[in-house]
Tab-separated table of N, CA and C in Angstrom:
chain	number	residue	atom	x	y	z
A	62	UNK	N	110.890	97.235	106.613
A	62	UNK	CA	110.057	98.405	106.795
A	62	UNK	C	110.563	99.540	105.918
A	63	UNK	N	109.180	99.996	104.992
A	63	UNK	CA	109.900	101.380	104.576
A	63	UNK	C	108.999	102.645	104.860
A	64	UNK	N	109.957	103.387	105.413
A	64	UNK	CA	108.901	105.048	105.825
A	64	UNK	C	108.346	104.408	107.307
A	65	UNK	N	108.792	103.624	108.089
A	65	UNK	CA	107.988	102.998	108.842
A	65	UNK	C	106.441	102.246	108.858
A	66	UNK	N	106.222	101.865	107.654
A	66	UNK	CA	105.255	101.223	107.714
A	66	UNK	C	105.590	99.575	107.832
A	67	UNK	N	104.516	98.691	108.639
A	67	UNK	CA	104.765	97.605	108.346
A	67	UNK	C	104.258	96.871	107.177
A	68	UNK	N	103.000	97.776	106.774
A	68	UNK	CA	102.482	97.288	105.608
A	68	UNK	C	102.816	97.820	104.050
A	69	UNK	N	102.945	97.768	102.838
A	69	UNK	CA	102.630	98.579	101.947
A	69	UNK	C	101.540	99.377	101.830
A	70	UNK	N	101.606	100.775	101.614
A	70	UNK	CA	100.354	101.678	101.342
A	70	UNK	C	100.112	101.483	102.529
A	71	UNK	N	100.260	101.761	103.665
A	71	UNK	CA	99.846	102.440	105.113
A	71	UNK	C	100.232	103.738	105.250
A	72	UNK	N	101.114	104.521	105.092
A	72	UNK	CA	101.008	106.062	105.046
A	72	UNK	C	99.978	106.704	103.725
A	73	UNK	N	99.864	105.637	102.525
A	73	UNK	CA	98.778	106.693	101.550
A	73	UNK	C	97.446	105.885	102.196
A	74	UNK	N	97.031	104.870	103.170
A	74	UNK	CA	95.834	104.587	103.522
A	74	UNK	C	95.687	105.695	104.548
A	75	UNK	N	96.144	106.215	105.426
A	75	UNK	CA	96.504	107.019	106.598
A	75	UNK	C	96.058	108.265	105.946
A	76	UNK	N	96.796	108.798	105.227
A	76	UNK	CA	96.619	110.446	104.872
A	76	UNK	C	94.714	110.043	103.925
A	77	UNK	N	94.847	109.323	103.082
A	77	UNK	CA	93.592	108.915	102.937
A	77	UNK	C	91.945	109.204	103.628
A	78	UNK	N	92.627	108.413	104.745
A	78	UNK	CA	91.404	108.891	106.061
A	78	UNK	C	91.734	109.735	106.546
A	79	UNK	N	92.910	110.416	106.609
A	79	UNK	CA	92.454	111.951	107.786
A	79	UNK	C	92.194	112.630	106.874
A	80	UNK	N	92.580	113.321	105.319
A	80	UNK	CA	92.248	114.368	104.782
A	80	UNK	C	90.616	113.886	104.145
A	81	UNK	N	89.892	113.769	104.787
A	81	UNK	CA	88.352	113.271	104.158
A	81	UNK	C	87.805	114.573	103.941
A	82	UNK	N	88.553	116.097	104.163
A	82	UNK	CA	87.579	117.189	103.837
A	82	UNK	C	88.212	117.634	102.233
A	83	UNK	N	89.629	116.984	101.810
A	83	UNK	CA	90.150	117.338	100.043
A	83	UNK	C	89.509	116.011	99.627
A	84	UNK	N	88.246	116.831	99.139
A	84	UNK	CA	87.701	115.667	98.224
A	84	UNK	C	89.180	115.191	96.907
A	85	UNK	N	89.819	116.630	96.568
A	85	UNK	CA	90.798	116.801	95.401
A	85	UNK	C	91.529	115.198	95.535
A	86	UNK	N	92.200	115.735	96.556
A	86	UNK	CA	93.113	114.451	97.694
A	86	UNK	C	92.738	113.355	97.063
A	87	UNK	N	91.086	113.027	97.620
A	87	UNK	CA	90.627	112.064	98.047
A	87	UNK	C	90.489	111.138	96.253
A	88	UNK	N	90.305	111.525	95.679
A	88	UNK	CA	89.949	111.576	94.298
A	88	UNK	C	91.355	111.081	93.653
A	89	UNK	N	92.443	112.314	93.958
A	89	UNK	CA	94.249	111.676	93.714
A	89	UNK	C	94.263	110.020	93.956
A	90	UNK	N	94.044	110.195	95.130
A	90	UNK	CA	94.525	108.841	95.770
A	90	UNK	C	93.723	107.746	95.248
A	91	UNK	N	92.292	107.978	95.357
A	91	UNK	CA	91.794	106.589	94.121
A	91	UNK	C	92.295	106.168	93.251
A	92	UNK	N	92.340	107.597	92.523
A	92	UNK	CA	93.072	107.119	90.764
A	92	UNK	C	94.307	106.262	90.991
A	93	UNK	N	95.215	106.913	92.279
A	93	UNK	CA	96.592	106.141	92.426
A	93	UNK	C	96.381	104.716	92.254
A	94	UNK	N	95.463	104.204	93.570
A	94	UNK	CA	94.889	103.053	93.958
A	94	UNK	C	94.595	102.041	92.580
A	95	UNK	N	93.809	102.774	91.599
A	95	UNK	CA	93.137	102.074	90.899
A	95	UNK	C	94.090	102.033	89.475
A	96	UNK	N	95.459	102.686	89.446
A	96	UNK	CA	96.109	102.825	88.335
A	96	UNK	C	97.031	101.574	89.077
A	97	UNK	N	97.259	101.628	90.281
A	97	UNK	CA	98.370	100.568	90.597
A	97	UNK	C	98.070	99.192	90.399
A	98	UNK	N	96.817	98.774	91.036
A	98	UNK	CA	95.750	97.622	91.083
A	98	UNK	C	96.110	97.405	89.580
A	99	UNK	N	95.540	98.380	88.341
A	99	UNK	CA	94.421	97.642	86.953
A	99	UNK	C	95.716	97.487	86.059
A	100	UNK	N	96.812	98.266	86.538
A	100	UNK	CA	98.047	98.302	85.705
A	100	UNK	C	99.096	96.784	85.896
A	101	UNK	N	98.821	96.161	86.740
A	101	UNK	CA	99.214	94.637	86.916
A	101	UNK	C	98.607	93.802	86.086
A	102	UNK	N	99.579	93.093	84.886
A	102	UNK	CA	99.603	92.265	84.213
A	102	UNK	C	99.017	90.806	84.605
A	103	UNK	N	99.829	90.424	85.641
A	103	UNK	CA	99.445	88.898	86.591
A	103	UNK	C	98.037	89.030	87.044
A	104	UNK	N	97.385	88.082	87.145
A	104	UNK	CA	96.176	88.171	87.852
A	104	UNK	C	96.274	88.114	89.322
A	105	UNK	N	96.826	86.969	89.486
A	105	UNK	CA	97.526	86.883	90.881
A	105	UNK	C	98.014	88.366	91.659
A	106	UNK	N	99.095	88.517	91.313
A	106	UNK	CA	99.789	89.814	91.921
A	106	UNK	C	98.541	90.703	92.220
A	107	UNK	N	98.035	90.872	90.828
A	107	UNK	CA	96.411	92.353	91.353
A	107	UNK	C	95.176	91.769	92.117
A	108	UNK	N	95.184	90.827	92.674
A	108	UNK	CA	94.287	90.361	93.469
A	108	UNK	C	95.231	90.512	94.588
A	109	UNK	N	96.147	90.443	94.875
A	109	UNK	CA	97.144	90.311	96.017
A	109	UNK	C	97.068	92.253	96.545
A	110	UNK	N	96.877	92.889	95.454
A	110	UNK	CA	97.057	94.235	95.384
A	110	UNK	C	95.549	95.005	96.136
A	111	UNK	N	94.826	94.153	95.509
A	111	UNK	CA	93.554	94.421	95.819
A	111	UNK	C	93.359	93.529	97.128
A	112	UNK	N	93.951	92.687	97.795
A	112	UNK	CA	93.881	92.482	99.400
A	112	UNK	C	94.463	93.345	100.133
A	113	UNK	N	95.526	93.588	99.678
A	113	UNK	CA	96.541	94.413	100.603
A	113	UNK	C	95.437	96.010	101.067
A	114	UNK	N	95.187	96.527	99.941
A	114	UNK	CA	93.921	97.436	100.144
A	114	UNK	C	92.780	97.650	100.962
A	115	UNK	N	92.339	96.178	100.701
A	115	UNK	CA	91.114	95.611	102.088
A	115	UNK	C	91.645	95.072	103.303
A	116	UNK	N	92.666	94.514	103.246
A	116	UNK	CA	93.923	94.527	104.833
A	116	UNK	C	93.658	96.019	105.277
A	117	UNK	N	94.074	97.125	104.473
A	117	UNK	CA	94.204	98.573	105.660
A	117	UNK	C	93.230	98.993	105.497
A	118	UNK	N	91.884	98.439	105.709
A	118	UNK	CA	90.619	98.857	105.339
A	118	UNK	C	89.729	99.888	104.420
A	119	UNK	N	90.449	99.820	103.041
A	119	UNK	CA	89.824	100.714	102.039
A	119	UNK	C	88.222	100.462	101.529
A	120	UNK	N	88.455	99.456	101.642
A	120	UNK	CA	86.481	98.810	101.569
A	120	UNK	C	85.383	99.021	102.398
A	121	UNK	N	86.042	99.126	103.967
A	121	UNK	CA	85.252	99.295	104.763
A	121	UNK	C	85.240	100.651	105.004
A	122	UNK	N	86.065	101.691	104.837
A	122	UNK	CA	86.138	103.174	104.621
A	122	UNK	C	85.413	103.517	103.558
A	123	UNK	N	85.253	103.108	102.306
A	123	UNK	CA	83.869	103.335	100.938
A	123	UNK	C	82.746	102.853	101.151
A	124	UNK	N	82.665	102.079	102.175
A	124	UNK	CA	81.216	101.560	102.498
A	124	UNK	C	80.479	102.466	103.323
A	125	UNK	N	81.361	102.851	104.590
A	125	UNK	CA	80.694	103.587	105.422
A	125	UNK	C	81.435	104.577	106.060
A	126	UNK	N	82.480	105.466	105.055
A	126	UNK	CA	83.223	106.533	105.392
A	126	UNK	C	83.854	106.479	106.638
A	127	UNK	N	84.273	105.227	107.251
A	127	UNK	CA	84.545	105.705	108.327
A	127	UNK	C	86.156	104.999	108.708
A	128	UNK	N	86.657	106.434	108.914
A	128	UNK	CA	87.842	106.895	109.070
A	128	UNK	C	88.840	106.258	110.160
A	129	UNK	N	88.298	105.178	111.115
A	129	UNK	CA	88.897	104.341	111.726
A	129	UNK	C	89.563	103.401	111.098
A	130	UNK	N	90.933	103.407	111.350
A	130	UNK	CA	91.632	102.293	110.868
A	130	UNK	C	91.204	100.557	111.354
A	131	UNK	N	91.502	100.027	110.495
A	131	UNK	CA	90.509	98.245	110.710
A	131	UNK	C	91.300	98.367	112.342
């Protein structure tokens, strides 16, 4: 465990959904998302990157904004 999460990216999925009124935020944290994901060489690993994402429900939060954790 680090920071107490059990997952990776559970405290930036967390602040994610509660600050939904800093679009600024909200916008940071994509780019993060999408620089960490596209910046993996392996195909493997960034598909692994891109589950881990839809594990703490980032897909289902862009679909229908909603701020409940899976």
């Amino acid at each position: 465990q680090v920071c107490g999460e059990k997952n990776r990216f559970e405290k930036l999925m967390e602040y994610f959904r509660n600050e939904d009124t800093n679009i600024d935020f909200m916008v940071a944290c994509m780019q993060f998302i999408n620089i960490v994901v596209h910046s993996v060489e392996n195909m493997n690993f960034r598909v692994f990157l891109q589950y881990e994402f839809t594990h703490l429900g980032l897909d289902q939060y862009l679909e229908v904004g909603d701020p409940a954790p899976p």
